[in-house]
Short mmCIF file of C-alpha atoms in Angstrom, two decimals:
data_model
loop_
_atom_site.label_atom_id
_atom_site.label_comp_id
_atom_site.label_asym_id
_atom_site.label_seq_id
_atom_site.Cartn_x
_atom_site.Cartn_y
_atom_site.Cartn_z
CA MET M 1 113.82 100.63 58.49
CA GLU M 2 115.56 100.08 61.79
CA HIS M 3 113.45 102.81 63.39
CA ASP M 4 110.32 101.27 61.86
CA SER M 5 111.19 97.97 63.50
CA ASP M 6 111.76 99.72 66.82
CA ALA M 7 108.42 101.47 66.45
CA ILE M 8 106.61 98.17 65.93
CA ASP M 9 108.33 96.69 68.98
CA ALA M 10 107.41 99.69 71.09
CA ILE M 11 103.80 99.59 69.95
CA LYS M 12 103.61 95.89 70.80
CA LEU M 13 105.00 96.61 74.25
CA ASP M 14 102.56 99.48 74.65
CA ARG M 15 99.62 97.21 73.84
CA LYS M 16 100.96 94.49 76.10
CA LEU M 17 100.95 96.98 78.98
CA GLY M 18 97.38 97.84 78.13
CA HIS M 19 97.56 101.34 76.69
CA SER M 20 94.80 102.53 74.44
CA PRO M 21 96.54 103.83 71.27
CA ILE M 22 93.58 105.98 70.24
CA GLN M 23 93.40 107.69 73.62
CA GLU M 24 97.13 108.35 73.56
CA ILE M 25 96.95 109.73 70.02
CA ILE M 26 94.29 112.20 71.11
CA HIS M 27 96.29 113.10 74.18
CA GLU M 28 99.55 113.63 72.31
CA LYS M 29 97.83 115.78 69.66
CA HIS M 30 96.25 118.12 72.19
CA ALA M 31 98.82 117.99 75.01
CA ALA M 32 102.23 117.39 73.48
CA HIS M 33 104.98 117.04 76.01
CA PRO M 34 108.53 117.94 74.95
CA PRO M 35 111.25 115.32 75.28
CA SER M 36 113.33 115.35 78.44
CA ALA M 37 116.38 117.58 78.37
CA GLN M 38 119.77 115.91 78.07
CA HIS M 39 121.90 116.21 81.21
CA SER M 40 125.56 115.71 81.93
CA LEU M 41 126.52 112.77 84.14
CA ALA M 42 127.31 115.10 87.04
CA ARG M 43 123.96 116.86 86.80
CA SER M 44 122.08 113.56 86.49
CA ILE M 45 123.79 112.33 89.65
CA ALA M 46 122.88 115.59 91.42
CA ILE M 47 119.21 115.24 90.43
CA VAL M 48 119.00 111.67 91.72
CA ALA M 49 120.96 112.51 94.88
CA THR M 50 118.70 115.47 95.69
CA CYS M 51 115.48 113.49 95.21
CA THR M 52 116.85 110.55 97.19
CA ALA M 53 117.96 112.87 100.00
CA ALA M 54 114.37 114.14 100.21
CA MET M 55 113.18 110.56 100.69
CA VAL M 56 115.85 110.05 103.38
CA VAL M 57 114.64 113.16 105.21
CA ASN M 58 111.00 112.09 104.94
CA THR M 59 111.62 108.61 106.35
CA SER M 60 114.05 109.70 109.07
CA ASN M 61 111.58 112.33 110.27
CA ALA M 62 109.28 109.50 111.32
CA THR M 63 111.78 107.00 112.74
CA SER M 64 113.94 109.43 114.69
CA VAL M 65 110.94 110.81 116.56
CA SER M 66 109.67 107.31 117.33
CA MET M 67 112.93 106.49 119.10
CA SER M 68 112.87 109.80 121.01
CA LEU M 69 109.30 109.63 122.32
CA PRO M 70 110.13 108.55 125.91
CA ASN M 71 112.62 111.39 126.37
CA ILE M 72 110.31 113.96 124.76
CA SER M 73 107.61 112.88 127.21
CA LYS M 74 109.92 113.42 130.19
CA ALA M 75 111.48 116.65 128.94
CA ILE M 76 108.30 118.68 128.35
CA ASP M 77 105.81 116.65 130.36
CA ILE M 78 103.62 115.15 127.63
CA PRO M 79 101.20 112.43 128.88
CA GLU M 80 102.10 109.02 127.50
CA ASN M 81 98.66 108.53 125.92
CA GLN M 82 99.20 111.68 123.83
CA LEU M 83 102.66 110.86 122.52
CA GLN M 84 101.30 109.06 119.46
CA TRP M 85 100.17 112.42 118.07
CA LEU M 86 103.79 113.31 117.34
CA ILE M 87 103.75 110.42 114.88
CA THR M 88 100.11 110.66 113.82
CA ALA M 89 100.20 114.39 112.99
CA TYR M 90 103.08 113.85 110.56
CA SER M 91 101.61 110.75 108.94
CA LEU M 92 98.15 112.31 108.60
CA SER M 93 99.31 115.41 106.75
CA SER M 94 102.03 113.68 104.72
CA GLY M 95 99.80 110.78 103.71
CA CYS M 96 96.48 112.48 103.09
CA LEU M 97 97.70 115.44 101.02
CA LEU M 98 99.80 113.47 98.53
CA LEU M 99 97.14 113.41 95.81
CA PHE M 100 96.43 117.11 96.09
CA PHE M 101 100.06 118.21 96.08
CA GLY M 102 100.89 115.73 93.33
CA ARG M 103 98.26 117.32 91.12
CA LEU M 104 99.50 120.83 91.96
CA ALA M 105 103.05 119.80 91.04
CA ASP M 106 101.89 118.51 87.66
CA LEU M 107 99.99 121.73 86.99
CA TYR M 108 102.27 124.44 88.35
CA GLY M 109 105.73 122.90 88.37
CA ARG M 110 107.46 119.99 90.07
CA LYS M 111 110.57 121.97 90.91
CA ARG M 112 108.39 124.60 92.54
CA GLY M 113 106.49 121.93 94.46
CA PHE M 114 109.73 120.30 95.61
CA LEU M 115 111.20 123.60 96.77
CA VAL M 116 108.05 124.53 98.69
CA GLY M 117 107.89 121.10 100.28
CA MET M 118 111.51 120.97 101.43
CA SER M 119 111.34 124.59 102.61
CA PHE M 120 108.33 123.61 104.74
CA GLN M 121 110.32 120.71 106.15
CA MET M 122 113.26 122.99 106.95
CA VAL M 123 111.32 125.84 108.57
CA PHE M 124 109.06 123.68 110.70
CA ALA M 125 111.89 121.35 111.73
CA ILE M 126 113.63 124.41 113.18
CA GLY M 127 110.40 125.35 114.94
CA LEU M 128 110.13 121.84 116.39
CA GLY M 129 113.64 122.18 117.78
CA PHE M 130 112.58 125.20 119.82
CA ALA M 131 109.09 123.95 120.84
CA THR M 132 108.34 123.91 124.57
CA ASN M 133 105.00 122.12 124.84
CA GLY M 134 103.12 119.19 123.34
CA ILE M 135 100.48 121.19 121.45
CA THR M 136 103.13 123.19 119.61
CA LEU M 137 105.00 119.99 118.70
CA ASP M 138 101.84 118.38 117.32
CA VAL M 139 100.88 121.40 115.20
CA LEU M 140 104.38 121.87 113.80
CA ARG M 141 104.67 118.15 113.02
CA GLY M 142 101.49 118.46 110.96
CA PHE M 143 102.96 121.33 108.93
CA GLN M 144 106.22 119.42 108.56
CA GLY M 145 104.25 116.49 107.10
CA MET M 146 102.68 118.83 104.56
CA GLY M 147 106.19 119.50 103.29
CA ALA M 148 106.76 115.80 102.72
CA ALA M 149 103.43 115.52 100.90
CA ALA M 150 104.55 118.23 98.49
CA ALA M 151 108.14 117.08 98.01
CA ILE M 152 107.85 113.31 97.44
CA PRO M 153 105.32 113.32 94.53
CA SER M 154 107.25 116.22 92.99
CA ALA M 155 110.48 114.22 93.26
CA LEU M 156 108.91 111.22 91.51
CA GLY M 157 107.65 113.48 88.73
CA ILE M 158 111.05 115.12 88.39
CA LEU M 159 112.79 111.76 88.04
CA ALA M 160 110.27 110.58 85.43
CA HIS M 161 110.69 113.80 83.45
CA SER M 162 114.47 114.06 83.79
CA PHE M 163 115.12 110.47 82.72
CA PRO M 164 113.26 109.21 79.64
CA PRO M 165 112.55 105.46 79.39
CA SER M 166 116.04 104.01 79.71
CA ARG M 167 118.31 102.07 82.00
CA ALA M 168 119.16 105.38 83.64
CA ARG M 169 115.51 105.79 84.66
CA SER M 170 115.51 102.35 86.28
CA ILE M 171 118.64 103.23 88.25
CA ALA M 172 117.18 106.60 89.24
CA PHE M 173 113.95 105.10 90.59
CA ALA M 174 115.77 102.27 92.39
CA THR M 175 118.15 104.77 94.01
CA PHE M 176 115.22 106.92 95.08
CA ALA M 177 113.53 103.89 96.63
CA ALA M 178 116.75 103.11 98.52
CA GLY M 179 116.28 106.42 100.31
CA ALA M 180 113.57 104.80 102.45
CA PRO M 181 115.74 102.16 104.16
CA VAL M 182 118.66 104.58 104.39
CA GLY M 183 116.40 107.19 105.99
CA GLY M 184 114.93 104.60 108.32
CA ALA M 185 118.38 103.50 109.46
CA PHE M 186 119.59 107.07 109.78
CA GLY M 187 116.56 108.09 111.84
CA ASN M 188 116.79 105.05 114.09
CA ILE M 189 120.50 105.52 114.69
CA ILE M 190 120.22 109.24 115.42
CA GLY M 191 117.11 108.86 117.56
CA GLY M 192 118.39 105.78 119.38
CA VAL M 193 121.88 107.05 120.11
CA LEU M 194 120.76 110.50 121.26
CA THR M 195 118.00 108.97 123.38
CA GLN M 196 120.54 106.70 125.04
CA ILE M 197 123.08 109.48 125.65
CA SER M 198 120.87 112.11 127.22
CA PRO M 199 117.20 113.05 127.39
CA GLU M 200 118.18 116.65 126.60
CA HIS M 201 119.31 115.73 123.07
CA TRP M 202 115.84 114.96 121.70
CA ARG M 203 115.85 118.32 119.87
CA ALA M 204 118.97 117.50 117.84
CA PRO M 205 117.22 115.30 115.21
CA PHE M 206 114.91 118.21 114.32
CA PHE M 207 117.83 120.58 113.72
CA LEU M 208 119.62 117.89 111.72
CA ALA M 209 116.48 117.40 109.58
CA ALA M 210 116.39 121.16 108.97
CA GLY M 211 119.98 121.11 107.76
CA LEU M 212 119.37 118.18 105.41
CA SER M 213 116.23 119.88 104.06
CA ALA M 214 118.27 123.00 103.36
CA LEU M 215 120.76 120.89 101.38
CA CYS M 216 117.86 119.47 99.35
CA VAL M 217 116.66 122.99 98.57
CA LEU M 218 120.16 123.96 97.45
CA GLY M 219 120.46 120.81 95.35
CA ALA M 220 117.13 121.48 93.65
CA LEU M 221 118.04 125.07 92.83
CA THR M 222 121.30 124.03 91.19
CA SER M 223 120.39 120.78 89.42
CA PHE M 224 116.68 120.63 88.55
CA ASP M 225 115.40 121.83 85.18
CA HIS M 226 113.24 124.93 85.06
CA ASP M 227 109.54 124.19 85.29
CA LYS M 228 107.61 124.19 82.03
CA LEU M 229 104.00 125.16 81.68
CA SER M 230 101.55 122.30 81.96
CA PRO M 231 100.57 120.95 78.52
CA GLU M 232 96.95 120.72 79.64
CA ALA M 233 94.61 123.21 78.00
CA ASP M 234 92.69 123.66 81.26
CA ALA M 235 94.99 124.01 84.28
CA ARG M 236 92.35 124.80 86.90
CA VAL M 237 92.38 123.02 90.27
CA ASP M 238 89.54 120.78 91.36
CA TRP M 239 89.17 122.32 94.81
CA ILE M 240 85.97 120.43 95.60
CA GLY M 241 87.64 117.10 94.89
CA ALA M 242 90.73 118.13 96.88
CA ILE M 243 88.64 118.99 99.94
CA LEU M 244 86.58 115.81 99.68
CA VAL M 245 89.46 113.35 99.31
CA THR M 246 91.73 115.06 101.85
CA SER M 247 88.97 115.27 104.47
CA GLY M 248 87.88 111.69 103.84
CA LEU M 249 91.40 110.26 104.05
CA VAL M 250 92.22 112.27 107.19
CA LEU M 251 89.14 110.94 108.95
CA ILE M 252 89.72 107.33 107.85
CA VAL M 253 93.41 107.29 108.77
CA PHE M 254 92.65 109.01 112.08
CA VAL M 255 90.03 106.38 112.92
CA LEU M 256 92.36 103.53 111.96
CA GLY M 257 94.99 104.96 114.30
CA GLN M 258 92.71 105.74 117.24
CA ALA M 259 90.19 102.90 117.21
CA PRO M 260 92.51 100.17 118.56
CA THR M 261 93.27 102.42 121.56
CA VAL M 262 89.84 103.83 122.43
CA GLY M 263 87.69 101.01 121.02
CA TRP M 264 85.68 100.62 117.83
CA LYS M 265 82.41 101.09 119.72
CA THR M 266 83.34 104.62 120.81
CA PRO M 267 80.65 106.91 119.32
CA TYR M 268 82.99 109.44 117.72
CA ILE M 269 85.03 106.65 116.10
CA ILE M 270 81.95 105.22 114.38
CA THR M 271 80.75 108.67 113.36
CA LEU M 272 84.06 109.80 111.91
CA LEU M 273 84.56 106.53 110.03
CA ILE M 274 81.13 106.83 108.38
CA ILE M 275 81.74 110.46 107.45
CA GLY M 276 85.18 109.63 106.06
CA VAL M 277 83.87 106.80 103.90
CA ILE M 278 81.03 109.01 102.64
CA PHE M 279 83.50 111.77 101.70
CA VAL M 280 85.67 109.34 99.75
CA GLY M 281 82.58 107.91 98.03
CA ILE M 282 81.39 111.38 97.06
CA PHE M 283 84.90 112.18 95.81
CA ILE M 284 84.91 109.15 93.50
CA ALA M 285 81.46 110.04 92.16
CA TRP M 286 82.49 113.68 91.69
CA GLU M 287 85.67 112.74 89.82
CA HIS M 288 83.72 110.37 87.59
CA HIS M 289 81.29 113.19 86.83
CA LEU M 290 84.12 115.59 85.95
CA GLU M 291 85.89 113.07 83.74
CA SER M 292 82.74 112.06 81.86
CA SER M 293 81.70 115.70 81.31
CA ALA M 294 85.17 117.03 80.49
CA THR M 295 84.95 120.27 78.58
CA GLY M 296 86.82 120.69 75.31
CA PRO M 297 88.91 123.76 74.47
CA ASP M 298 85.98 125.32 72.60
CA LYS M 299 83.49 124.96 75.46
CA PRO M 300 82.97 127.62 78.14
CA LYS M 301 84.65 126.95 81.48
CA SER M 302 82.61 126.61 84.64
CA PHE M 303 83.52 126.42 88.32
CA TRP M 304 81.60 123.13 88.44
CA THR M 305 83.52 121.49 85.61
CA PRO M 306 87.27 121.80 86.27
CA PRO M 307 89.57 118.97 85.19
CA PRO M 308 89.33 116.16 87.76
CA LEU M 309 91.90 116.02 90.54
CA MET M 310 92.32 112.31 89.79
CA LYS M 311 90.69 110.68 86.79
CA PRO M 312 89.02 107.46 88.00
CA SER M 313 90.07 105.92 84.69
CA ILE M 314 93.71 106.07 85.83
CA TRP M 315 92.98 102.97 87.92
CA GLY M 316 92.09 101.12 84.73
CA ARG M 317 95.34 101.87 82.93
CA ALA M 318 97.21 98.89 81.48
CA LYS M 319 93.99 96.84 81.45
CA GLY M 320 93.41 97.38 85.16
CA ARG M 321 96.94 96.45 86.18
CA MET M 322 97.43 99.96 87.57
CA ALA M 323 94.80 99.17 90.21
CA VAL M 324 96.44 95.81 90.90
CA ILE M 325 99.91 97.26 91.52
CA LEU M 326 98.41 99.93 93.81
CA LEU M 327 96.53 97.28 95.77
CA ILE M 328 99.70 95.19 96.03
CA ALA M 329 101.57 98.22 97.40
CA PHE M 330 98.75 98.71 99.93
CA LEU M 331 98.89 95.08 101.10
CA ASN M 332 102.66 94.83 101.16
CA TRP M 333 103.05 97.95 103.29
CA ALA M 334 100.32 96.70 105.63
CA GLY M 335 102.42 93.61 106.34
CA PHE M 336 105.85 95.23 106.29
CA ILE M 337 105.06 98.10 108.68
CA ALA M 338 103.08 95.77 110.97
CA TRP M 339 106.17 93.54 111.20
CA THR M 340 108.36 96.54 112.03
CA PHE M 341 105.97 97.87 114.67
CA TRP M 342 105.52 94.61 116.55
CA VAL M 343 109.18 93.60 116.36
CA GLN M 344 110.22 96.92 117.87
CA LEU M 345 107.72 96.44 120.70
CA PHE M 346 108.86 92.83 121.16
CA TYR M 347 112.47 93.92 121.58
CA GLN M 348 111.81 96.77 124.01
CA SER M 349 108.66 95.73 125.87
CA TYR M 350 109.01 91.92 125.95
CA LEU M 351 112.79 91.38 125.91
CA GLY M 352 113.53 94.66 127.73
CA LEU M 353 116.23 95.86 125.36
CA THR M 354 117.42 99.47 125.43
CA PRO M 355 116.58 101.72 122.44
CA VAL M 356 120.15 101.47 121.12
CA HIS M 357 120.24 97.67 121.38
CA ALA M 358 116.85 97.45 119.66
CA MET M 359 118.05 99.81 116.94
CA LEU M 360 121.17 97.71 116.30
CA ARG M 361 118.99 94.69 115.54
CA PHE M 362 117.32 96.58 112.69
CA ILE M 363 120.56 97.50 110.91
CA PRO M 364 120.63 94.30 108.77
CA MET M 365 117.21 95.27 107.37
CA PHE M 366 118.43 98.65 106.19
CA VAL M 367 121.60 97.20 104.66
CA MET M 368 119.59 94.60 102.79
CA GLY M 369 117.17 97.30 101.66
CA VAL M 370 119.97 99.15 99.89
CA LEU M 371 121.21 95.91 98.32
CA CYS M 372 117.70 95.06 97.11
CA ASN M 373 117.39 98.36 95.28
CA PHE M 374 120.84 97.90 93.77
CA PHE M 375 119.73 94.48 92.54
CA VAL M 376 116.57 95.97 91.00
CA ALA M 377 118.60 98.63 89.18
CA MET M 378 120.88 95.97 87.70
CA VAL M 379 118.32 93.38 86.52
CA VAL M 380 114.98 95.21 86.12
CA ALA M 381 115.55 95.17 82.35
CA LYS M 382 115.95 91.40 82.36
CA LEU M 383 113.25 89.97 84.64
CA PRO M 384 109.45 90.35 84.33
CA LEU M 385 107.56 92.54 86.76
CA VAL M 386 105.75 89.55 88.26
CA VAL M 387 109.04 87.94 89.33
CA PHE M 388 110.02 90.95 91.45
CA VAL M 389 106.58 91.37 92.98
CA VAL M 390 105.93 87.71 93.79
CA LEU M 391 109.46 87.06 95.03
CA GLY M 392 109.45 90.17 97.21
CA THR M 393 106.01 89.68 98.76
CA VAL M 394 106.56 85.96 99.42
CA ILE M 395 109.87 86.65 101.15
CA THR M 396 108.29 89.41 103.25
CA GLY M 397 105.42 87.12 104.24
CA SER M 398 107.89 84.38 105.14
CA ALA M 399 109.79 86.83 107.35
CA CYS M 400 106.58 87.52 109.28
CA VAL M 401 105.97 83.78 109.65
CA LEU M 402 109.51 83.28 110.95
CA PHE M 403 108.98 85.88 113.65
CA ALA M 404 105.60 84.38 114.51
CA LEU M 405 107.45 81.14 115.30
CA ILE M 406 110.20 82.82 117.31
CA ASP M 407 111.58 81.25 120.47
CA PRO M 408 112.34 84.17 122.84
CA SER M 409 115.15 82.20 124.47
CA ALA M 410 116.88 81.51 121.14
CA THR M 411 119.84 83.50 119.91
CA PHE M 412 119.23 86.53 117.68
CA TRP M 413 120.75 84.68 114.72
CA ALA M 414 118.20 81.85 114.83
CA PHE M 415 114.92 83.65 114.13
CA ALA M 416 115.24 87.42 114.36
CA PHE M 417 118.24 87.92 112.08
CA PRO M 418 116.95 85.98 109.05
CA SER M 419 113.50 87.53 109.51
CA THR M 420 115.04 91.02 109.61
CA VAL M 421 117.05 90.38 106.46
CA MET M 422 114.07 88.93 104.57
CA VAL M 423 111.28 91.35 105.46
CA VAL M 424 112.55 94.28 103.40
CA PHE M 425 112.50 92.44 100.06
CA GLY M 426 108.83 93.11 99.41
CA ALA M 427 108.96 96.79 100.33
CA ASP M 428 111.93 97.57 98.11
CA PHE M 429 111.03 95.33 95.18
CA VAL M 430 107.42 96.53 95.06
CA TYR M 431 108.32 100.20 95.47
CA SER M 432 111.11 100.19 92.89
CA VAL M 433 109.46 98.20 90.11
CA GLY M 434 106.01 99.54 91.02
CA THR M 435 107.01 103.17 90.53
CA ILE M 436 108.86 102.29 87.30
CA PHE M 437 105.74 100.53 86.02
CA VAL M 438 103.45 103.40 87.03
CA ALA M 439 105.73 105.99 85.41
CA LYS M 440 105.61 103.95 82.21
CA ILE M 441 101.83 103.72 81.90
CA VAL M 442 100.74 107.24 82.86
CA PHE M 443 100.98 110.35 80.72
CA PRO M 444 103.83 112.86 81.21
CA HIS M 445 101.52 115.42 82.79
CA GLU M 446 100.32 112.86 85.37
CA GLN M 447 103.66 111.71 86.77
CA SER M 448 103.52 113.52 90.13
CA LEU M 449 99.84 112.70 90.62
CA ALA M 450 100.55 109.03 89.93
CA GLY M 451 103.50 109.11 92.32
CA GLY M 452 101.28 110.69 94.96
CA LEU M 453 98.64 108.02 94.39
CA PHE M 454 101.22 105.26 94.85
CA GLN M 455 102.49 106.88 98.06
CA THR M 456 98.92 107.36 99.32
CA MET M 457 98.20 103.65 98.97
CA THR M 458 101.31 102.77 100.98
CA GLN M 459 100.31 105.24 103.71
CA ILE M 460 96.77 103.91 103.95
CA GLY M 461 98.13 100.37 103.89
CA THR M 462 100.38 101.25 106.81
CA ALA M 463 97.45 102.49 108.91
CA PHE M 464 95.30 99.52 107.90
CA GLY M 465 97.97 96.94 108.74
CA LEU M 466 98.68 98.45 112.14
CA THR M 467 94.97 98.63 112.96
CA VAL M 468 94.15 95.05 111.99
CA SER M 469 97.24 93.59 113.66
CA THR M 470 96.54 95.60 116.85
CA ILE M 471 93.01 94.22 116.99
CA VAL M 472 94.38 90.70 116.60
CA PHE M 473 97.10 91.33 119.19
CA ASN M 474 94.61 92.57 121.80
CA SER M 475 92.21 89.71 121.13
CA ALA M 476 94.98 87.09 121.34
CA VAL M 477 96.35 88.54 124.58
CA ASN M 478 92.91 88.59 126.21
CA THR M 479 92.12 85.06 125.07
CA GLU M 480 95.48 83.64 126.19
CA SER M 481 95.38 85.39 129.57
CA ALA M 482 91.89 84.02 130.24
CA LYS M 483 92.99 80.54 129.12
CA LEU M 484 96.08 80.51 131.38
CA GLY M 485 94.51 82.46 134.23
CA VAL M 486 97.18 85.16 134.15
CA ALA M 487 97.18 88.93 133.73
CA VAL M 488 97.21 90.38 130.21
CA THR M 489 100.62 91.89 130.96
CA ASP M 490 102.21 88.53 131.79
CA PRO M 491 104.84 87.29 129.31
CA PRO M 492 102.97 84.16 128.13
CA ALA M 493 99.90 86.20 127.14
CA GLN M 494 102.00 88.93 125.53
CA LEU M 495 104.04 86.40 123.54
CA GLN M 496 100.87 84.90 122.09
CA GLY M 497 99.77 88.39 121.09
CA TYR M 498 103.05 89.10 119.30
CA ARG M 499 102.87 85.79 117.45
CA SER M 500 99.26 86.36 116.38
CA ALA M 501 100.08 89.87 115.17
CA GLN M 502 102.91 88.49 113.01
CA TRP M 503 100.66 85.79 111.51
CA THR M 504 98.24 88.59 110.60
CA ALA M 505 101.07 90.64 109.10
CA ALA M 506 102.10 87.64 106.98
CA ALA M 507 98.64 87.35 105.44
CA PHE M 508 98.90 90.74 103.70
CA PRO M 509 102.00 90.13 101.53
CA PHE M 510 100.91 86.57 100.77
CA LEU M 511 97.61 87.93 99.44
CA ALA M 512 99.59 90.46 97.39
CA ALA M 513 101.63 87.62 95.89
CA ILE M 514 98.46 85.81 94.84
CA LEU M 515 97.14 88.95 93.14
CA ALA M 516 100.45 89.36 91.31
CA VAL M 517 100.42 85.79 90.01
CA ILE M 518 96.86 86.14 88.74
CA PHE M 519 96.91 89.64 87.24
CA LEU M 520 100.54 90.58 86.50
CA ARG M 521 101.88 87.37 84.98
CA ASN M 522 101.68 88.71 81.40
CA VAL M 523 103.08 92.20 81.95
CA GLY M 524 106.65 91.30 81.02
CA VAL M 525 109.76 93.40 81.59
CA VAL M 526 109.20 97.00 82.71
CA GLY M 527 112.84 98.05 82.73
CA HIS M 528 114.65 99.35 79.67
CA ARG M 529 117.48 97.77 77.74
CA LYS M 530 120.25 99.72 76.04
CA HIS M 531 118.67 99.57 72.62
CA GLU M 532 115.60 101.27 74.10
CA GLU M 533 117.58 104.27 75.35
CA ASP M 534 116.34 106.41 72.49
CA PRO M 535 114.07 109.44 72.74
CA PHE M 536 112.40 108.01 69.65
CA GLU M 537 110.41 105.71 71.97
CA GLN M 538 108.65 108.77 73.37
CA THR M 539 107.35 109.79 69.96
CA ILE M 540 105.68 106.51 69.04
CA THR M 541 102.19 107.86 69.67
CA GLU M 542 102.95 110.96 67.64
CA GLN M 543 103.95 108.81 64.66
CA GLN M 544 100.80 106.75 65.11
CA ALA M 545 98.79 109.96 65.01
CA ASP M 546 100.50 111.10 61.84
CA ALA M 547 99.76 107.72 60.26
CA GLU M 548 96.04 108.00 60.96
CA PRO M 549 94.02 108.70 57.79
#
C-alpha cells in the first residue's frame, strides 16, 4: 500500500510536469531502459569529479586564451584583427556540434563519446602548445572545440544515467554546474598570471589543459559504467539533419560574431545570415517530417526516414515548459556573458588595469558561483523551480544595472564588487536547476541530446548577447561623441558606451524572469527528497502500462 501511495504521488508529479502518460507507456514498452547501476560512495564521487573536471577544462580553455591574446599576437606575429579567431574557432565548433554529438552519445555510448571528446581536447591542446603560426592555432582550436562538443553532452547523460532521481542527482548536477565558475577562475588566473610574467609562457595553458584532459580520460576509464546498447529499435543517424543544423548554426554564430566588426551591411554577412536561417528552417521542417513519418519496427527502413536527430516535439515537453527553460537559458547567458565581456574591457581599456589586476577583480564572481551551486544542491528539493529562476535572473539583471550606473572614480567596493558578486546568480541557478528539470522530463535515451540542446541555447545566447550589446555600444559611443564634439575614443564617449551596453545586458535576464513568472510558476519542486530516493520511481510508467486493459 505504501508503494501504491508513492506511485500515485509520482504520477501526480509527472502530470504536473506535463508528461503524457500514454506516450511514456508506449515508449517504455518498446524501449525499456534498465535502472541505473548502484555505485559505492567512492565511485560516485569519482564519476562526479571526472564530469566536473571536463567542465572545468572546457571553460578554462576559453578564458585562459582570452587573457593570453596580446602575448600570442606578439609572439607569433598575428594581426590584432585576426586574434578573435582563436576564441571564435573554439566557440563555433564546441557550440554548433553539441546537438550532433549529443545524439551520437545517446546512440553509441556516452562513455565512448566522453573518451573521444576528452582525447580530442588532450591531443589538440598539445598541438596548440607547439603551433608556430596563426592559421595552425585557429585550425587546432576548432578541433579542440569539437572535443568539448562531444564531452559535455556525454557528461550530462552520464550523470543522469548514473544517478537516478534522488538527492544525489541534484548534488551531482549542481557540482557539475560549479565546474563553469571554477574553470573560468582557473583559466583567468593561469592566463593572467602567465601573461603578466612573460610573453613566452602563453603556451603553458595549452599543455596544462592537455594534462587535465588526460586525467579526465583516466577518470572515465576507471569510474564510468560500461556503455549499454541504445534501447531504440532504430539506431541510425540522421546525417541530413546533422549537416543542416550544424551548417546553419555555424553560419548564424559566425555572422553574430563578425557583423559588429565588419558591419551588418557587408554583402557576405547578409548572405551568410540568410543561408544560415534557411538551413535551420529546413532542419526544423525535416525533423518534423521524420518524426511524423516515423517507421515502426515492422516497416522497411529507408535512407530518407531515419529517426530524427532532434524530435521537434521535445520542445513541447512538460506542456511547453521545456521550450521556456531553454529560452530562459538563452536570455540569461546573453546578459551574463555580455556583462563579463564589457566589464573586462572596462577594466583594461577604460581604467587601464593590467591583466592580473583585472583578473583579481573577477575572483569574487567565481567564489560566489561555487557557493550558488552548493546552495542549489542543498535546497533544490525544498524550493520550487520558479523561485530559483526568477531570483537568479533578477539578481543578474540588477548586477548589470549596477554596473551601468558605475562611477569610474568610486572605489571598487562601491559598484564593481557587489555587481561582480551578484551577476553569477542567474547563470548558476538557471544552469543547475535547468539541467535537473530537463533531465527529469526527457526519456533516458535522450539525456545527452537534451544536455546538448541546453548547452547549444547558452552558446547561441552568448553570441546573441555580445552582438546586440556591441551594436548598442557602438551606437552610444558615436552618438555621445557627436553630442560632446569629442573623438569616439575619448573617455566620456566610451563611458556612455559601456553604460549603454550594460543596460542592454540587463534587459535579457529581466525578460527571462518575466517568462519564468508567467510559464513556470506551477512547476513546483524539481529536486528529490529522501523518500523519493527509490528506483521504484523509475518504473511508474511500466506499472501504468501493466495496468492498461
